[in-house]
Amino acid sequence: MKRCEVNRNDLSPMMQQYMDIKDQYEDAILFFRLGDFYEMFFDDAILTSRELELTLTGKNAGLSEKVPMCGIPHHAYAGYIDTLIERGYKVAICEQVEDPKATKGVVKREVIQIVTRGTRLDNRVDSKSNNFLANIYDFDNCYCISYIDVSTGEFYCKIIEKDNREIIREVVKNGFNEVIVSDNVDRGLINTLRCNYHIIVTITKDVYDRDIYAYIYQDIEDDRLVITIKHLLSYIVDTKKKDLVHLQKVEVIHNCNTLLFDVNTKRNLELTETIRNKDRLYSLLWLLDKNKTAMGSRYLKYNIENPLTNRKEIERRYDLVEKLSTQFILRDDLMKELDHVYDLERLVGRVSYGNLNAKDLLQLKTSIASLPKIKNILEEIGYDKEIETFPELYDLLDRAINEDSPLTLHEGGLIKDGYHSELDELRKIRSGSKDFLLELEQVEKTKTGIKNLKVGYNKIFGYYIEVSKGNIPLIKDEYGWDRKQTLANCERFTTPLLKEKENIILGAEEKIIHLEYKLFMDIREVTKRYIRSLQESAKIISEVDMLQAFSVVSDENKYVRPKLVESKSIKMKECRHPVVEKVMKDKYIANDILMDQDTNVLLITGPNMAGKSTYMRQCAISVIMAQIGSFVPCKSCEMPIFDKIFTRIGASDDLVSGESTFMVEMKEAGYAIDQATEDSLVLFDELGRGTATYDGMALAQAILEYIHQHIKAKTMFSTHYHELTDLARELPLLKNVHVSAVEEDGKITFLHKVKSGAVDKSYGIHVASLAGLPKSLIQRSEQILKNYESKDTHKQEFKQTSLFELGVEEKTEEINFIEEKIKGINPLEMTPMDAINFLYEIKKELKEKR
């Protein structure tokens, strides 16, 4: 039975209420509170029962047949919501907002919040990563994007050129898994985000029009950004439905302030997760994350994804890391204090939103207790920012909140004795009455002679006197007991005096619970006054924690302070790959990376597995480490500040888009060529291998020449096309280097040492042998190779292995023909499809010539 098929006039009042509420939340699964359960009905029930593997039952709703229903206990709902959210659903939590005891008829219910991937505020969100919710607003000449971590209140925005590829890169790079878009956004872009990247996309045109959160954007002058921020605010306010005063002022992101790279570079360099396992373990983030707080870990991850370009700020961080390493005793004291600091940013978020418990306030108190010592340490090392210590707030929390508080707010036990006189008086009444019950039990035992008689309590029957079946004859009418309940092995009774005390005890208990809840809410309101100051202190602690982590990692691994230079010169002496060095068992072979003003391109040759890719990666990773303020894995390091990094490392098909390795290669290379400047760093690993030998070699040479002559970016280009090494004679800023290997008795040993000059030999068969291919196969491949080499009597340009022998005149004519064709094109003006068609035409004409 579907909801749309029901005659609503026939429904029961409660089900009519459900239908009215569900009408307002069509795109969400409605968790409808009934007593101690959340119930789902109709389509929601069918869907939820399937996703959560619940039993699908039915409920009488006034119709001739039962409507589909399933349910979950209200106290265990969090785990079920986790599953639904991770599978891309939204969940609307509908609660009873009236006391059923004080209501006639149907209890009033309202949706108190909508839970989605990007709007979670509970403590089940990954503590070491931001959980960003983003939006895209389409203007005529650009896109504007803003994104927020609702749990911490951090808010950012930026303007992006009107290019769907650029906006997709931004969304994917930042890991947004929920995006809100304006209703005029291109539907193709929406489908790409949903289908290719599994991102939840909500379309809405609503813009928040109230002034409650005006402080967030009041300093922003660009009206487009303000509209974009209000668009995202509208969605947040509509889903959370409570106070969000912890939302912070929006920070406008300018590309010129950060080292830019796309998601391919982030993945290729394994900055925050590994390619193989999609896990932090063995990533750069894993290596550097010696933070003591969750805030510091999040701040580190954000910085790795957004390195700095501001020389003054980078040098400031170097100075502080150096001081922490020099004054290591103070650093150790700092680390001990940071160990006691909980996640202030998210604690403040829960204080603001109201979904906190007493444990949260105790964690806040413990954190505040460490702030005075942290402040003193920072003053001693000359830190240039000052944190507040909140003595009044600490005193309030210390006097008020009970250390053994329960997790819920409606059981009592939240407030300490001595904090509130009325509460103390009620507790005395309750305590005195309970002492009376113990005395009553002893009196009744003596009077009746029943030794196992006891006074007990339950929520249904209240207080009672319990007597076992065998002792029932000992009870006399003159005692005046009233039978209350009969069980299999005992009888329960009450007396007028017991009823009187029950009313006193339960009355006091109820008043205590209500009063404690009110006092707790009052304390929460006082705490809310400190939100802005607590957030400022949290930011400082995040940075301090990250910098002490840099100091610890640098000391452990013998990293050095980089020297930032104005000239376009890279001099990394004995540079290492920090993660590979950390995890490998053998001694790491360090290598120099030298690219002075007379060298813009390093053309790297050498066998597979020799370390070409690692050599390139360690350069880029060292640059990123340097530009987040960390020391680097070198013996010495001089480098300029880079504006962008581009990488093409490793072969991969884009199966989702149906694009081949070669197409992916060309797209990534094209993006780098289009976006790179002379202040960029470009890493291309074996570019062109995804197509035929001649095609790949021709494209590789053309790309090298273009970068060398037009872009002039620092470029590392590895290749197996040994013929390209001849370019060093024509391109003055290109230098050949190779990763050395030694061949003895048919066996190869990789030395992992980068040396000047080129190699003219491949070791593919040796690598295949190391990989364990059958010995007969290896021997056969050697025979075939000798056959090819014996035919290759003429040194040819653009030649690796020729399967067809041509005459000298034919070869010369063919080479001249290819040269003329390539000279007549401009790669920057060609789409990937144009490039493929161009290569197809060349091959077609060559075939006709032959």
CSV table of C-alpha atoms in Angstrom, one decimal, residues 389-699:
chain,number,residue,atom,x,y,z
A,389,THR,CA,41.8,31.1,30.1
A,390,PHE,CA,38.1,31.5,31.2
A,391,PRO,CA,38.5,31.3,35.0
A,392,GLU,CA,34.8,32.3,35.6
A,393,LEU,CA,33.5,29.6,33.3
A,394,TYR,CA,35.8,27.0,34.8
A,395,ASP,CA,34.6,28.0,38.3
A,396,LEU,CA,30.9,27.6,37.2
A,397,LEU,CA,31.4,24.2,35.7
A,398,ASP,CA,33.5,23.0,38.6
A,399,ARG,CA,30.9,24.0,41.2
A,400,ALA,CA,27.9,22.9,39.2
A,401,ILE,CA,28.4,19.8,37.1
A,402,ASN,CA,28.6,16.4,38.8
A,403,GLU,CA,31.5,14.3,37.7
A,404,ASP,CA,29.4,11.1,37.6
A,405,SER,CA,26.6,12.6,35.5
A,406,PRO,CA,24.5,10.2,33.4
A,407,LEU,CA,24.5,10.5,29.6
A,408,THR,CA,20.9,11.7,29.5
A,409,LEU,CA,19.4,14.9,30.9
A,410,HIS,CA,16.2,13.5,32.4
A,411,GLU,CA,17.5,11.1,35.0
A,412,GLY,CA,18.9,13.6,37.5
A,413,GLY,CA,22.4,13.4,39.0
A,414,LEU,CA,23.6,16.3,36.8
A,415,ILE,CA,24.2,18.9,39.5
A,416,LYS,CA,26.5,18.8,42.5
A,417,ASP,CA,25.4,19.2,46.1
A,418,GLY,CA,25.9,22.7,47.4
A,419,TYR,CA,25.3,24.4,44.0
A,420,HIS,CA,21.6,25.2,44.6
A,421,SER,CA,19.8,25.5,47.9
A,422,GLU,CA,16.3,24.3,46.7
A,423,LEU,CA,17.9,21.3,45.0
A,424,ASP,CA,19.8,20.4,48.2
A,425,GLU,CA,16.5,20.7,50.2
A,426,LEU,CA,14.7,18.3,47.8
A,427,ARG,CA,17.5,15.9,48.0
A,428,LYS,CA,17.3,15.9,51.8
A,429,ILE,CA,13.6,15.1,51.6
A,430,ARG,CA,14.3,12.3,49.2
A,431,SER,CA,17.1,10.9,51.2
A,432,GLY,CA,15.2,11.1,54.5
A,433,SER,CA,12.3,9.3,53.0
A,434,LYS,CA,14.5,6.5,51.6
A,435,ASP,CA,16.0,6.1,55.1
A,436,PHE,CA,12.5,5.8,56.4
A,437,LEU,CA,11.8,3.0,53.9
A,438,LEU,CA,14.8,1.0,55.2
A,439,GLU,CA,13.5,1.5,58.8
A,440,LEU,CA,10.0,0.5,57.7
A,441,GLU,CA,11.3,-2.7,56.2
A,442,GLN,CA,13.1,-3.6,59.4
A,443,VAL,CA,9.9,-2.8,61.5
A,444,GLU,CA,7.7,-5.0,59.3
A,445,LYS,CA,10.2,-7.9,59.4
A,446,THR,CA,10.1,-7.7,63.2
A,447,LYS,CA,6.4,-7.4,63.4
A,448,THR,CA,5.5,-10.2,61.0
A,449,GLY,CA,8.5,-12.5,61.7
A,450,ILE,CA,9.1,-12.7,57.9
A,451,LYS,CA,12.8,-12.5,57.5
A,452,ASN,CA,12.9,-12.3,53.6
A,453,LEU,CA,10.3,-9.5,53.5
A,454,LYS,CA,11.5,-6.5,51.6
A,455,VAL,CA,10.3,-3.0,50.5
A,456,GLY,CA,10.8,-2.5,46.7
A,457,TYR,CA,9.9,-0.1,43.9
A,458,ASN,CA,9.1,-0.2,40.2
A,459,LYS,CA,7.8,2.5,37.8
A,460,ILE,CA,4.4,0.8,37.3
A,461,PHE,CA,3.3,0.0,40.8
A,462,GLY,CA,5.4,2.4,42.9
A,463,TYR,CA,6.6,1.3,46.3
A,464,TYR,CA,5.5,-2.1,47.8
A,465,ILE,CA,6.1,-4.7,50.4
A,466,GLU,CA,7.0,-8.0,48.9
A,467,VAL,CA,6.3,-11.4,50.7
A,468,SER,CA,7.1,-14.8,49.3
A,469,LYS,CA,4.3,-17.3,48.8
A,470,GLY,CA,5.3,-19.5,51.7
A,471,ASN,CA,5.0,-16.6,54.2
A,472,ILE,CA,1.6,-15.3,53.0
A,473,PRO,CA,-0.3,-17.1,56.0
A,474,LEU,CA,1.8,-15.0,58.4
A,475,ILE,CA,0.1,-11.8,57.2
A,476,LYS,CA,-2.8,-10.8,59.5
A,477,ASP,CA,-5.8,-8.6,58.6
A,478,GLU,CA,-4.9,-6.3,61.5
A,479,TYR,CA,-1.8,-5.1,59.7
A,480,GLY,CA,-4.0,-3.2,57.3
A,481,TRP,CA,-2.1,-4.2,54.2
A,482,ASP,CA,-3.7,-3.9,50.7
A,483,ARG,CA,-2.8,-6.5,48.1
A,484,LYS,CA,-1.2,-4.7,45.0
A,485,GLN,CA,0.1,-7.4,42.8
A,486,THR,CA,0.3,-11.2,42.6
A,487,LEU,CA,3.3,-12.9,41.0
A,488,ALA,CA,4.2,-16.6,40.6
A,489,ASN,CA,6.4,-16.8,43.7
A,490,CYS,CA,5.3,-13.8,45.8
A,491,GLU,CA,2.7,-11.2,46.7
A,492,ARG,CA,3.1,-7.5,46.8
A,493,PHE,CA,1.3,-5.2,49.3
A,494,THR,CA,1.0,-1.5,50.2
A,495,THR,CA,0.0,0.4,53.3
A,496,PRO,CA,-1.4,3.8,53.9
A,497,LEU,CA,1.9,5.0,55.4
A,498,LEU,CA,3.8,3.6,52.5
A,499,LYS,CA,1.5,5.4,50.0
A,500,GLU,CA,2.1,8.7,51.9
A,501,LYS,CA,5.8,8.3,51.7
A,502,GLU,CA,5.6,7.3,48.1
A,503,ASN,CA,3.9,10.5,47.2
A,504,ILE,CA,6.6,12.5,49.1
A,505,ILE,CA,9.5,10.6,47.5
A,506,LEU,CA,8.2,10.6,44.0
A,507,GLY,CA,7.1,14.2,44.2
A,508,ALA,CA,10.6,15.1,45.4
A,509,GLU,CA,12.2,13.0,42.7
A,510,GLU,CA,10.1,14.6,39.9
A,511,LYS,CA,10.9,18.1,41.2
A,512,ILE,CA,14.6,17.2,41.4
A,513,ILE,CA,14.7,16.0,37.8
A,514,HIS,CA,12.9,19.1,36.6
A,515,LEU,CA,15.0,21.5,38.6
A,516,GLU,CA,18.3,19.8,37.6
A,517,TYR,CA,17.3,20.0,33.9
A,518,LYS,CA,16.4,23.7,34.3
A,519,LEU,CA,19.7,24.5,36.1
A,520,PHE,CA,21.7,22.6,33.4
A,521,MET,CA,20.0,24.6,30.7
A,522,ASP,CA,20.8,27.8,32.6
A,523,ILE,CA,24.5,26.8,32.8
A,524,ARG,CA,24.4,26.0,29.0
A,525,GLU,CA,23.1,29.6,28.4
A,526,VAL,CA,25.9,31.0,30.4
A,527,THR,CA,28.4,28.9,28.5
A,528,LYS,CA,27.0,30.2,25.2
A,529,ARG,CA,28.2,33.7,26.1
A,530,TYR,CA,31.8,32.4,25.7
A,531,ILE,CA,31.3,30.8,22.3
A,532,ARG,CA,33.2,33.4,20.3
A,533,SER,CA,36.1,33.5,22.7
A,534,LEU,CA,36.3,29.7,23.0
A,535,GLN,CA,36.4,29.5,19.2
A,536,GLU,CA,39.3,31.9,19.0
A,537,SER,CA,41.2,30.0,21.6
A,538,ALA,CA,40.4,26.7,19.7
A,539,LYS,CA,41.9,28.2,16.5
A,540,ILE,CA,45.1,29.1,18.4
A,541,ILE,CA,45.4,25.7,20.0
A,542,SER,CA,44.8,24.0,16.6
A,543,GLU,CA,47.8,25.9,15.1
A,544,VAL,CA,50.0,25.3,18.1
A,545,ASP,CA,49.2,21.6,18.1
A,546,MET,CA,50.0,21.4,14.4
A,547,LEU,CA,53.3,23.2,14.9
A,548,GLN,CA,54.4,21.0,17.8
A,549,ALA,CA,53.6,18.0,15.6
A,550,PHE,CA,55.9,19.5,12.9
A,551,SER,CA,58.6,19.9,15.5
A,552,VAL,CA,58.3,16.3,16.8
A,553,VAL,CA,58.3,14.8,13.3
A,554,SER,CA,61.3,17.0,12.2
A,555,ASP,CA,63.3,15.9,15.3
A,556,GLU,CA,62.5,12.3,14.9
A,557,ASN,CA,63.4,12.2,11.2
A,558,LYS,CA,66.1,14.8,10.9
A,559,TYR,CA,64.3,17.2,8.7
A,560,VAL,CA,65.7,20.6,8.0
A,561,ARG,CA,64.4,24.2,7.7
A,562,PRO,CA,63.9,25.2,4.1
A,563,LYS,CA,65.4,28.4,2.7
A,564,LEU,CA,62.9,30.2,0.6
A,565,VAL,CA,64.6,32.1,-2.3
A,566,GLU,CA,63.4,34.7,-4.8
A,567,SER,CA,65.2,33.0,-7.7
A,568,LYS,CA,63.7,30.1,-9.6
A,569,SER,CA,66.1,27.6,-8.2
A,570,ILE,CA,65.6,24.3,-6.5
A,571,LYS,CA,68.5,22.8,-4.5
A,572,MET,CA,67.4,19.9,-2.4
A,573,LYS,CA,70.4,18.1,-1.1
A,574,GLU,CA,69.9,14.4,-0.2
A,575,CYS,CA,66.2,14.6,-0.5
A,576,ARG,CA,64.1,11.7,0.7
A,577,HIS,CA,60.5,10.6,0.3
A,578,PRO,CA,59.3,11.0,3.9
A,579,VAL,CA,56.7,8.2,4.0
A,580,VAL,CA,58.7,5.7,2.0
A,581,GLU,CA,61.7,6.4,4.2
A,582,LYS,CA,59.6,5.8,7.3
A,583,VAL,CA,58.1,2.5,6.3
A,584,MET,CA,60.9,0.8,4.4
A,585,LYS,CA,63.1,-1.7,6.2
A,586,ASP,CA,66.3,-1.0,4.2
A,587,LYS,CA,68.2,2.2,4.3
A,588,TYR,CA,66.7,4.9,2.1
A,589,ILE,CA,68.9,6.1,-0.8
A,590,ALA,CA,68.7,9.9,-0.7
A,591,ASN,CA,69.0,11.9,-3.9
A,592,ASP,CA,69.8,15.5,-4.8
A,593,ILE,CA,67.2,17.5,-6.7
A,594,LEU,CA,69.0,20.3,-8.5
A,595,MET,CA,67.2,22.7,-10.9
A,596,ASP,CA,68.9,26.1,-10.9
A,597,GLN,CA,68.0,29.0,-13.1
A,598,ASP,CA,69.6,27.3,-16.1
A,599,THR,CA,67.5,24.2,-15.7
A,600,ASN,CA,63.7,24.2,-16.0
A,601,VAL,CA,63.2,20.6,-17.1
A,602,LEU,CA,64.6,17.4,-15.7
A,603,LEU,CA,64.2,14.5,-18.2
A,604,ILE,CA,64.4,11.3,-16.1
A,605,THR,CA,65.2,8.0,-17.7
A,606,GLY,CA,65.9,4.6,-16.1
A,607,PRO,CA,64.3,1.2,-15.7
A,608,ASN,CA,60.9,0.5,-14.0
A,609,MET,CA,61.1,0.0,-10.3
A,610,ALA,CA,64.3,2.0,-10.1
A,611,GLY,CA,62.7,4.9,-8.3
A,612,LYS,CA,61.8,7.5,-11.0
A,613,SER,CA,58.3,8.1,-9.7
A,614,THR,CA,59.4,8.2,-6.1
A,615,TYR,CA,62.1,10.8,-7.0
A,616,MET,CA,59.5,13.0,-8.6
A,617,ARG,CA,57.0,12.6,-5.8
A,618,GLN,CA,59.5,13.4,-3.0
A,619,CYS,CA,60.2,16.7,-4.7
A,620,ALA,CA,56.5,17.7,-4.8
A,621,ILE,CA,55.9,16.4,-1.3
A,622,SER,CA,58.9,18.4,0.0
A,623,VAL,CA,57.4,21.5,-1.6
A,624,ILE,CA,54.0,21.0,0.0
A,625,MET,CA,55.6,20.3,3.4
A,626,ALA,CA,57.7,23.5,3.1
A,627,GLN,CA,54.7,25.6,2.2
A,628,ILE,CA,52.6,24.4,5.1
A,629,GLY,CA,55.4,25.5,7.5
A,630,SER,CA,57.0,22.1,8.1
A,631,PHE,CA,60.6,21.3,7.9
A,632,VAL,CA,61.5,19.0,5.0
A,633,PRO,CA,63.3,15.6,4.5
A,634,CYS,CA,66.6,16.9,3.1
A,635,LYS,CA,70.1,17.6,4.3
A,636,SER,CA,69.6,21.1,3.0
A,637,CYS,CA,66.9,22.8,1.0
A,638,GLU,CA,66.6,26.0,-1.1
A,639,MET,CA,63.4,26.5,-3.1
A,640,PRO,CA,61.1,29.3,-4.4
A,641,ILE,CA,57.5,29.5,-3.4
A,642,PHE,CA,55.3,27.7,-6.0
A,643,ASP,CA,51.8,28.8,-7.0
A,644,LYS,CA,50.5,25.5,-8.4
A,645,ILE,CA,51.5,21.8,-8.7
A,646,PHE,CA,50.4,19.5,-11.5
A,647,THR,CA,51.0,15.8,-11.7
A,648,ARG,CA,50.4,13.0,-14.1
A,649,ILE,CA,51.7,9.9,-12.3
A,650,GLY,CA,50.6,6.3,-12.8
A,651,ALA,CA,48.2,4.8,-15.4
A,652,SER,CA,44.5,4.8,-14.8
A,653,ASP,CA,41.3,4.4,-16.8
A,654,ASP,CA,38.3,6.6,-15.8
A,655,LEU,CA,35.9,3.7,-16.0
A,656,VAL,CA,32.9,5.8,-14.8
A,657,SER,CA,33.3,8.2,-17.7
A,658,GLY,CA,34.4,5.5,-20.1
A,659,GLU,CA,37.7,7.2,-20.8
A,660,SER,CA,40.9,5.3,-21.6
A,661,THR,CA,44.3,5.7,-20.0
A,662,PHE,CA,45.4,7.7,-22.9
A,663,MET,CA,42.4,10.0,-22.8
A,664,VAL,CA,42.9,10.6,-19.0
A,665,GLU,CA,46.6,11.3,-19.7
A,666,MET,CA,45.8,13.8,-22.4
A,667,LYS,CA,43.2,15.6,-20.3
A,668,GLU,CA,45.4,15.9,-17.3
A,669,ALA,CA,48.4,17.0,-19.4
A,670,GLY,CA,46.1,19.5,-21.2
A,671,TYR,CA,44.9,20.9,-17.9
A,672,ALA,CA,48.5,21.4,-16.7
A,673,ILE,CA,49.6,23.0,-19.9
A,674,ASP,CA,46.6,25.4,-19.8
A,675,GLN,CA,46.9,26.3,-16.1
A,676,ALA,CA,50.6,26.2,-15.3
A,677,THR,CA,52.7,29.3,-14.9
A,678,GLU,CA,56.5,29.8,-14.7
A,679,ASP,CA,56.0,29.6,-10.9
A,680,SER,CA,54.4,26.2,-11.1
A,681,LEU,CA,55.8,22.7,-10.5
A,682,VAL,CA,54.9,20.0,-13.1
A,683,LEU,CA,55.4,16.3,-12.8
A,684,PHE,CA,54.8,14.0,-15.8
A,685,ASP,CA,55.5,10.3,-15.4
A,686,GLU,CA,55.9,8.4,-18.6
A,687,LEU,CA,53.5,10.7,-20.5
A,688,GLY,CA,52.4,9.2,-23.8
A,689,ARG,CA,52.7,5.5,-22.9
A,690,GLY,CA,48.9,5.1,-23.3
A,691,THR,CA,49.1,5.0,-27.1
A,692,ALA,CA,51.3,3.7,-29.9
A,693,THR,CA,55.1,4.3,-29.7
A,694,TYR,CA,55.4,6.9,-32.4
A,695,ASP,CA,52.3,8.8,-31.3
A,696,GLY,CA,53.3,8.8,-27.7
A,697,MET,CA,56.8,9.9,-28.4
A,698,ALA,CA,55.7,12.6,-30.7
A,699,LEU,CA,53.3,14.0,-28.2
